[in-house]
Amino acid sequence: MSSVLVVMEQQGGKWHRMSWEALACGVELGKQLGLPVEAAVVGSGVSGLAAEATTKDISKVYAVNHALLEHYTSDAFTSAVEQLTKQTGASFVLFPHTYQVRDFAPKVATRFGRVLVSDVVSVRTSGAVTFVRQLFQGKMNADFQVAGTGPTFASIQAGAFRADSLAAGSAAVSEFAPSIEASIIRVKVDAPFRESSRAVDLTAAELIVSVGRGIKDKDNIHIVQELAAAMGAELAASRPICDAGWLPMERQVGSSGQTVSPKVYMAVGISGAIQHLVGMKGSKAIVAINKDENAPIFEVADYGIIGDLFEVVPALIAEVKKAKNS
Ligand code: FAD
């Protein structure tokens, strides 16, 4: 039967938080198209996790169990999801846009002679189903429609749908045992990569001053450092600043950095790409300083200062110091 199937991600028996956001997208799509929404969790011994997903307002959760799915390999996961897609007859197969999904989901799609529409930030269903993706580092949204017949595959970007929009329900669990031969698995699984422990815990900070590429040069970082010191705030950064080694990686905020929710997040010279926004949009108050009035950061900012940070930040430092001394 035609349905929306959401393949959720778990690792080591723990949900990937983006799974719930992908499920929220699936539920919205299902509602708009009048299709039942089903979820699946893939691994070994995942029936307990599948039972957790049944508490959402969807029709069914598949526990896709096999000993060869205990450790992730693209070969085994591709085969399992291919078999499940055929079994369910799903017309839409959605995934969270995680590193793991990027590895195997395009392969699943090609098994059906289809493509994966990746990084989706919203879906429209008036007329043909249209997936929206961001281009040019979030400066432009583009519409994508998939031609031809067969299931449509898409991965959902972090932060694009709200997990807390999922209504409670009671779905049924359905066991699905794919047939997987050890001989199809061409990779050898090593111990998982472990990040070194973080010296800086931005998640606990109440005030954060975060700097982006607008700062232009490593030698200018001291300007925002001074502002952070004057405010008693932690210093954070967008990814390019950390990639360039201007600040340590542990100060990066975003989808591949830390997720923060301070009382005040001040974004200085940061454009507001979705990968950055997902790490800070839960902040209580967002202040953005940017010289481009069309920068996407202003869409989430509570207070916006359109101006040159090299003029605005020194003026702010002076005001903060004045306020402290008065
Ligand atoms: P830019 O996009 O270059 O923006 C600089 C901004 O500064 C512009 O808006 C400009 O108008 C403004 N500016 C320039 N000069 C001045 C001035 N004098 N005064 C005021 N404003 C000025 N990014 C993250 O931040 N965190 C992540 O975790 C992350 N993970 C990613 C994961 C993946 C898989 C990918 C593909 C990308 C990821 N990114 C991440 C990168 C992200 O897509 C953006 O490229 C990045 O966030 C842009 O950083 P930025 O805003 O500092 O730089």
CSV table of C-alpha atoms and ligand atoms in Angstrom, one decimal:
chain,number,residue,atom,x,y,z
A,1,MET,CA,0.0,0.0,0.0
A,2,SER,CA,1.2,3.5,-0.7
A,3,SER,CA,2.6,5.1,2.4
A,4,VAL,CA,5.3,7.4,3.8
A,5,LEU,CA,8.1,5.4,5.3
A,6,VAL,CA,10.5,7.1,7.7
A,7,VAL,CA,13.8,5.2,8.3
A,8,MET,CA,14.9,6.4,11.7
A,9,GLU,CA,18.5,6.2,12.9
A,10,GLN,CA,19.9,4.6,16.1
A,11,GLN,CA,23.4,4.0,17.1
A,12,GLY,CA,24.4,1.6,19.9
A,13,GLY,CA,20.7,1.4,21.0
A,14,LYS,CA,20.3,5.2,21.2
A,15,TRP,CA,18.2,7.3,18.9
A,16,HIS,CA,19.8,9.9,16.7
A,17,ARG,CA,17.8,13.1,17.7
A,18,MET,CA,17.3,14.0,14.0
A,19,SER,CA,15.3,10.8,13.6
A,20,TRP,CA,12.3,12.5,15.3
A,21,GLU,CA,12.6,15.6,13.1
A,22,ALA,CA,12.5,13.3,10.0
A,23,LEU,CA,9.5,11.6,11.4
A,24,ALA,CA,7.8,15.0,12.0
A,25,CYS,CA,8.4,15.7,8.3
A,26,GLY,CA,6.9,12.3,7.4
A,27,VAL,CA,3.8,13.0,9.5
A,28,GLU,CA,3.3,16.4,7.8
A,29,LEU,CA,3.8,14.9,4.3
A,30,GLY,CA,1.4,12.0,5.1
A,31,LYS,CA,-1.2,14.4,6.4
A,32,GLN,CA,-1.0,16.6,3.3
A,33,LEU,CA,-1.2,13.6,0.9
A,34,GLY,CA,-3.6,11.5,2.9
A,35,LEU,CA,-1.1,8.7,3.2
A,36,PRO,CA,-0.4,6.5,6.3
A,37,VAL,CA,3.0,7.1,7.9
A,38,GLU,CA,5.2,4.2,9.0
A,39,ALA,CA,8.6,4.3,10.7
A,40,ALA,CA,11.4,1.8,10.7
A,41,VAL,CA,14.5,1.3,12.9
A,42,VAL,CA,17.3,-0.8,11.6
A,43,GLY,CA,19.8,-2.8,13.6
A,44,SER,CA,20.1,-5.8,15.8
A,45,GLY,CA,17.9,-6.1,18.9
A,46,VAL,CA,16.0,-2.9,18.0
A,47,SER,CA,12.5,-4.0,19.0
A,48,GLY,CA,12.6,-2.1,22.2
A,49,LEU,CA,13.5,1.1,20.3
A,50,ALA,CA,10.7,0.4,17.8
A,51,ALA,CA,8.3,0.2,20.7
A,52,GLU,CA,9.3,3.7,21.8
A,53,ALA,CA,8.4,5.0,18.4
A,54,THR,CA,5.0,3.5,18.6
A,55,THR,CA,4.1,6.2,21.1
A,56,LYS,CA,3.8,8.6,18.2
A,57,ASP,CA,0.7,9.2,16.1
A,58,ILE,CA,1.7,7.0,13.1
A,59,SER,CA,0.3,3.7,11.9
A,60,LYS,CA,3.2,1.2,12.2
A,61,VAL,CA,6.8,0.8,13.3
A,62,TYR,CA,9.0,-1.8,11.7
A,63,ALA,CA,11.7,-3.3,13.8
A,64,VAL,CA,14.3,-4.3,11.1
A,65,ASN,CA,16.4,-6.8,13.0
A,66,HIS,CA,19.4,-8.9,11.8
A,67,ALA,CA,22.6,-10.0,13.5
A,68,LEU,CA,24.6,-8.5,10.5
A,69,LEU,CA,23.0,-5.1,11.1
A,70,GLU,CA,24.5,-4.8,14.6
A,71,HIS,CA,27.4,-2.7,13.3
A,72,TYR,CA,26.6,-0.3,10.6
A,73,THR,CA,27.8,-1.2,7.1
A,74,SER,CA,26.5,0.5,4.0
A,75,ASP,CA,26.1,-2.9,2.2
A,76,ALA,CA,23.9,-4.5,4.9
A,77,PHE,CA,21.9,-1.4,5.6
A,78,THR,CA,21.3,-0.8,1.9
A,79,SER,CA,20.0,-4.3,1.4
A,80,ALA,CA,17.8,-4.2,4.5
A,81,VAL,CA,16.2,-0.8,3.5
A,82,GLU,CA,15.8,-1.9,-0.1
A,83,GLN,CA,13.9,-5.1,1.0
A,84,LEU,CA,11.8,-3.1,3.5
A,85,THR,CA,10.9,-0.5,0.8
A,86,LYS,CA,9.8,-3.2,-1.5
A,87,GLN,CA,7.8,-5.0,1.2
A,88,THR,CA,6.0,-1.9,2.3
A,89,GLY,CA,5.4,-0.5,-1.2
A,90,ALA,CA,6.1,3.0,0.3
A,91,SER,CA,5.9,5.8,-2.2
A,92,PHE,CA,8.0,8.2,-0.1
A,93,VAL,CA,11.0,7.0,1.9
A,94,LEU,CA,12.5,9.7,4.2
A,95,PHE,CA,15.7,9.7,6.3
A,96,PRO,CA,17.3,12.1,8.7
A,97,HIS,CA,20.2,13.8,6.9
A,98,THR,CA,22.9,12.2,9.1
A,99,TYR,CA,26.5,11.1,8.1
A,100,GLN,CA,25.3,7.5,8.1
A,101,VAL,CA,22.4,8.3,5.8
A,102,ARG,CA,24.6,10.2,3.4
A,103,ASP,CA,26.7,7.1,3.2
A,104,PHE,CA,24.0,4.5,2.3
A,105,ALA,CA,20.7,6.2,1.3
A,106,PRO,CA,21.9,7.3,-2.2
A,107,LYS,CA,22.8,3.6,-2.8
A,108,VAL,CA,19.3,2.5,-1.7
A,109,ALA,CA,17.8,5.1,-4.1
A,110,THR,CA,19.9,3.9,-7.1
A,111,ARG,CA,18.7,0.3,-6.4
A,112,PHE,CA,15.3,1.6,-7.5
A,113,GLY,CA,16.7,3.7,-10.4
A,114,ARG,CA,16.0,6.8,-8.4
A,115,VAL,CA,17.9,9.7,-6.8
A,116,LEU,CA,18.0,10.8,-3.2
A,117,VAL,CA,16.9,14.4,-2.7
A,118,SER,CA,19.2,15.3,0.2
A,119,ASP,CA,19.3,18.2,2.7
A,120,VAL,CA,15.5,18.9,2.5
A,121,VAL,CA,14.4,21.9,4.6
A,122,SER,CA,10.7,21.9,3.7
A,123,VAL,CA,8.1,20.1,1.6
A,124,ARG,CA,5.2,21.4,-0.4
A,125,THR,CA,2.3,19.3,-1.7
A,126,SER,CA,0.2,21.7,-3.7
A,127,GLY,CA,0.4,20.2,-7.2
A,128,ALA,CA,3.4,17.8,-7.5
A,129,VAL,CA,5.3,17.1,-4.3
A,130,THR,CA,8.1,19.7,-4.1
A,131,PHE,CA,11.2,19.4,-1.9
A,132,VAL,CA,13.0,22.6,-0.9
A,133,ARG,CA,16.8,22.5,-0.5
A,134,GLN,CA,19.2,25.4,0.3
A,135,LEU,CA,21.9,26.4,-2.1
A,136,PHE,CA,24.9,28.6,-1.9
A,137,GLN,CA,25.3,28.3,1.9
A,138,GLY,CA,21.7,29.1,2.6
A,139,LYS,CA,21.5,32.2,0.4
A,140,MET,CA,19.0,30.7,-1.9
A,141,ASN,CA,16.2,28.1,-1.6
A,142,ALA,CA,15.6,25.8,-4.6
A,143,ASP,CA,12.6,23.6,-5.5
A,144,PHE,CA,13.1,20.0,-6.6
A,145,GLN,CA,10.5,17.7,-8.0
A,146,VAL,CA,11.3,14.0,-8.8
A,147,ALA,CA,10.3,12.8,-12.2
A,148,GLY,CA,9.4,9.2,-13.2
A,149,THR,CA,7.9,6.4,-11.3
A,150,GLY,CA,8.9,4.5,-8.2
A,151,PRO,CA,9.5,5.5,-4.6
A,152,THR,CA,10.8,9.0,-3.9
A,153,PHE,CA,13.8,9.2,-1.5
A,154,ALA,CA,14.7,12.3,0.5
A,155,SER,CA,16.8,13.1,3.6
A,156,ILE,CA,15.7,15.8,6.0
A,157,GLN,CA,18.1,18.5,7.2
A,158,ALA,CA,18.6,19.0,11.0
A,159,GLY,CA,16.4,21.6,12.5
A,160,ALA,CA,14.0,21.9,9.6
A,161,PHE,CA,11.1,20.1,11.3
A,162,ARG,CA,10.1,20.2,15.0
A,163,ALA,CA,10.3,16.9,16.8
A,164,ASP,CA,8.0,18.3,19.5
A,165,SER,CA,5.2,18.7,16.9
A,166,LEU,CA,4.8,14.9,16.9
A,167,ALA,CA,1.4,14.0,18.5
A,168,ALA,CA,1.1,11.0,20.9
A,169,GLY,CA,-0.5,7.8,19.5
A,170,SER,CA,-0.2,4.1,19.7
A,171,ALA,CA,1.2,2.4,16.6
A,172,ALA,CA,1.8,-1.3,16.1
A,173,VAL,CA,5.3,-2.9,16.0
A,174,SER,CA,5.9,-5.1,13.0
A,175,GLU,CA,9.0,-7.3,13.0
A,176,PHE,CA,10.8,-7.4,9.7
A,177,ALA,CA,13.7,-9.8,9.2
A,178,PRO,CA,15.6,-9.0,6.0
A,179,SER,CA,17.6,-11.7,4.3
A,180,ILE,CA,21.3,-10.7,4.4
A,181,GLU,CA,24.3,-12.9,3.4
A,182,ALA,CA,27.6,-12.1,5.1
A,183,SER,CA,29.2,-12.3,1.7
A,184,ILE,CA,27.6,-9.0,0.5
A,185,ILE,CA,29.3,-7.0,3.2
A,186,ARG,CA,32.5,-5.7,1.7
A,187,VAL,CA,33.7,-3.5,4.5
A,188,LYS,CA,35.5,-4.4,7.8
A,189,VAL,CA,34.0,-2.6,10.8
A,190,ASP,CA,36.5,-0.9,13.1
A,191,ALA,CA,36.0,0.6,16.6
A,192,PRO,CA,33.9,3.7,16.2
A,193,PHE,CA,35.6,7.1,16.2
A,194,ARG,CA,35.5,8.8,19.6
A,195,GLU,CA,35.7,12.5,19.9
A,196,SER,CA,38.2,13.8,22.4
A,197,SER,CA,36.5,15.1,25.5
A,198,ARG,CA,35.7,18.8,25.3
A,199,ALA,CA,37.5,21.3,27.5
A,200,VAL,CA,34.8,23.9,26.8
A,201,ASP,CA,31.2,23.2,27.6
A,202,LEU,CA,29.3,25.8,25.7
A,203,THR,CA,26.0,24.0,26.4
A,204,ALA,CA,26.1,25.3,30.0
A,205,ALA,CA,26.9,29.0,29.0
A,206,GLU,CA,24.3,31.6,29.7
A,207,LEU,CA,25.9,34.2,27.5
A,208,ILE,CA,27.6,33.5,24.2
A,209,VAL,CA,29.4,35.8,21.8
A,210,SER,CA,29.9,33.9,18.5
A,211,VAL,CA,32.1,35.0,15.7
A,212,GLY,CA,31.9,34.2,12.0
A,213,ARG,CA,33.8,34.8,8.8
A,214,GLY,CA,32.8,38.5,8.8
A,215,ILE,CA,35.8,38.9,11.2
A,216,LYS,CA,38.0,38.4,8.1
A,217,ASP,CA,41.3,37.6,9.8
A,218,LYS,CA,42.7,35.7,12.8
A,219,ASP,CA,44.3,38.9,14.0
A,220,ASN,CA,40.9,40.5,14.4
A,221,ILE,CA,39.5,37.8,16.7
A,222,HIS,CA,40.6,39.8,19.8
A,223,ILE,CA,37.8,42.3,19.1
A,224,VAL,CA,35.1,39.7,19.8
A,225,GLN,CA,37.2,38.2,22.6
A,226,GLU,CA,37.1,41.6,24.3
A,227,LEU,CA,33.4,41.9,23.9
A,228,ALA,CA,32.9,38.4,25.3
A,229,ALA,CA,35.2,39.3,28.3
A,230,ALA,CA,33.3,42.5,28.9
A,231,MET,CA,30.0,40.7,28.9
A,232,GLY,CA,31.3,37.7,30.9
A,233,ALA,CA,30.3,35.5,27.9
A,234,GLU,CA,31.8,32.4,26.4
A,235,LEU,CA,33.4,32.8,23.0
A,236,ALA,CA,32.0,30.6,20.2
A,237,ALA,CA,32.3,30.5,16.4
A,238,SER,CA,30.9,29.3,13.1
A,239,ARG,CA,32.6,26.4,11.4
A,240,PRO,CA,34.9,28.3,9.0
A,241,ILE,CA,36.5,30.0,11.9
A,242,CYS,CA,37.3,26.7,13.6
A,243,ASP,CA,38.2,25.0,10.3
A,244,ALA,CA,40.8,27.7,9.7
A,245,GLY,CA,42.2,27.1,13.2
A,246,TRP,CA,41.4,30.6,14.4
A,247,LEU,CA,39.6,29.2,17.4
A,248,PRO,CA,39.6,25.6,18.7
A,249,MET,CA,37.1,23.1,17.3
A,250,GLU,CA,35.4,22.8,20.7
A,251,ARG,CA,34.1,26.3,20.3
A,252,GLN,CA,32.2,25.5,17.1
A,253,VAL,CA,28.4,25.8,17.2
A,254,GLY,CA,26.2,24.0,14.7
A,255,SER,CA,25.2,20.7,13.3
A,256,SER,CA,28.8,19.4,13.4
A,257,GLY,CA,29.6,21.4,16.6
A,258,GLN,CA,27.8,22.0,19.9
A,259,THR,CA,24.1,22.8,20.3
A,260,VAL,CA,23.6,25.7,22.7
A,261,SER,CA,20.7,27.4,24.3
A,262,PRO,CA,22.0,30.4,26.3
A,263,LYS,CA,20.0,33.3,27.5
A,264,VAL,CA,21.7,35.5,25.0
A,265,TYR,CA,23.5,34.4,21.8
A,266,MET,CA,25.2,37.2,20.0
A,267,ALA,CA,26.2,36.3,16.4
A,268,VAL,CA,28.9,38.6,15.0
A,269,GLY,CA,29.6,38.4,11.3
A,270,ILE,CA,27.7,35.1,10.9
A,271,SER,CA,25.5,34.6,7.9
A,272,GLY,CA,23.1,32.1,9.4
A,273,ALA,CA,23.5,29.0,7.3
A,274,ILE,CA,21.1,26.2,8.4
A,275,GLN,CA,24.0,24.1,9.8
A,276,HIS,CA,24.8,27.0,12.1
A,277,LEU,CA,21.2,27.8,13.0
A,278,VAL,CA,20.4,24.3,14.2
A,279,GLY,CA,23.0,24.7,16.9
A,280,MET,CA,21.8,28.0,18.3
A,281,LYS,CA,18.2,28.7,17.4
A,282,GLY,CA,17.0,27.4,20.8
A,283,SER,CA,18.7,30.4,22.4
A,284,LYS,CA,16.4,32.6,24.5
A,285,ALA,CA,17.4,35.8,22.8
A,286,ILE,CA,19.5,36.1,19.6
A,287,VAL,CA,21.3,39.3,18.7
A,288,ALA,CA,22.8,39.5,15.2
A,289,ILE,CA,25.4,41.9,13.9
A,290,ASN,CA,25.8,41.8,10.2
A,291,LYS,CA,26.4,44.3,7.4
A,292,ASP,CA,24.1,42.4,5.0
A,293,GLU,CA,20.5,43.2,5.7
A,294,ASN,CA,19.4,40.1,3.8
A,295,ALA,CA,21.6,37.7,5.8
A,296,PRO,CA,19.5,34.7,6.9
A,297,ILE,CA,20.6,35.2,10.5
A,298,PHE,CA,18.1,38.1,10.8
A,299,GLU,CA,15.3,35.6,10.2
A,300,VAL,CA,15.9,34.1,13.7
A,301,ALA,CA,17.3,37.2,15.4
A,302,ASP,CA,15.3,38.9,18.1
A,303,TYR,CA,17.5,42.0,17.8
A,304,GLY,CA,19.4,42.8,14.6
A,305,ILE,CA,22.1,45.4,14.1
A,306,ILE,CA,22.8,46.1,10.4
A,307,GLY,CA,26.3,47.4,10.4
A,308,ASP,CA,30.0,46.9,10.1
A,309,LEU,CA,31.1,44.8,13.1
A,310,PHE,CA,34.4,46.7,13.2
A,311,GLU,CA,32.4,49.8,14.2
A,312,VAL,CA,29.6,48.1,16.1
A,313,VAL,CA,31.6,45.8,18.4
A,314,PRO,CA,34.0,48.4,19.8
A,315,ALA,CA,31.0,50.7,20.5
A,316,LEU,CA,29.3,47.8,22.3
A,317,ILE,CA,32.4,47.1,24.4
A,318,ALA,CA,32.5,50.7,25.4
A,319,GLU,CA,28.8,50.7,26.4
A,320,VAL,CA,29.0,47.4,28.3
A,321,LYS,CA,32.0,48.8,30.3
A,322,LYS,CA,30.3,52.0,30.9
A,323,ALA,CA,27.2,50.2,32.2
A,324,LYS,CA,29.3,48.0,34.5
A,325,ASN,CA,31.1,51.1,36.0
A,326,SER,CA,27.9,53.1,36.5
B,1,FAD,P1,29.7,33.3,5.9
B,1,FAD,O1,28.6,32.5,5.4
B,1,FAD,O2,30.8,33.6,4.9
B,1,FAD,O3,29.1,34.6,6.5
B,1,FAD,C1,29.9,35.7,6.9
B,1,FAD,C2,28.9,36.8,7.2
B,1,FAD,O4,29.6,37.9,7.7
B,1,FAD,C3,28.1,37.3,6.0
B,1,FAD,O5,26.7,37.2,6.3
B,1,FAD,C4,28.5,38.8,5.8
B,1,FAD,O6,27.5,39.6,5.4
B,1,FAD,C5,29.0,39.1,7.2
B,1,FAD,N1,30.0,40.2,7.2
B,1,FAD,C6,31.1,40.3,6.4
B,1,FAD,N2,31.9,41.4,6.8
B,1,FAD,C7,31.2,41.9,7.8
B,1,FAD,C8,31.4,43.1,8.6
B,1,FAD,N3,32.5,43.8,8.5
B,1,FAD,N4,30.5,43.4,9.6
B,1,FAD,C9,29.4,42.7,9.8
B,1,FAD,N5,29.2,41.6,9.1
B,1,FAD,C10,30.0,41.2,8.1
B,1,FAD,N6,28.7,25.9,10.0
B,1,FAD,C11,28.6,26.2,11.3
B,1,FAD,O7,28.7,27.3,11.7
B,1,FAD,N7,28.6,25.1,12.2
B,1,FAD,C12,28.5,23.8,11.9
B,1,FAD,O8,28.4,23.0,12.8
B,1,FAD,C13,28.5,23.5,10.5
B,1,FAD,N8,28.4,22.2,10.1
B,1,FAD,C14,28.4,22.0,8.7
B,1,FAD,C15,28.2,20.6,8.3
B,1,FAD,C16,28.2,20.3,7.0
B,1,FAD,C17,28.0,18.9,6.6
B,1,FAD,C18,28.3,21.4,6.0
B,1,FAD,C19,28.2,21.1,4.6
B,1,FAD,C20,28.5,22.7,6.4
B,1,FAD,C21,28.5,23.0,7.8
B,1,FAD,N9,28.7,24.3,8.2
B,1,FAD,C22,28.6,24.6,9.6
B,1,FAD,C23,29.0,25.4,7.3
B,1,FAD,C24,27.9,26.3,6.9
B,1,FAD,O9,27.2,25.7,5.8
B,1,FAD,C25,28.3,27.7,6.6
B,1,FAD,O10,29.3,27.6,5.5
B,1,FAD,C26,28.9,28.4,7.7
B,1,FAD,O11,28.1,28.4,8.9
B,1,FAD,C27,29.2,29.9,7.3
B,1,FAD,O12,29.9,30.5,8.4
B,1,FAD,P2,29.9,32.1,8.5
B,1,FAD,O13,28.4,32.5,8.7
B,1,FAD,O14,30.9,32.4,9.6
B,1,FAD,O15,30.5,32.6,7.1
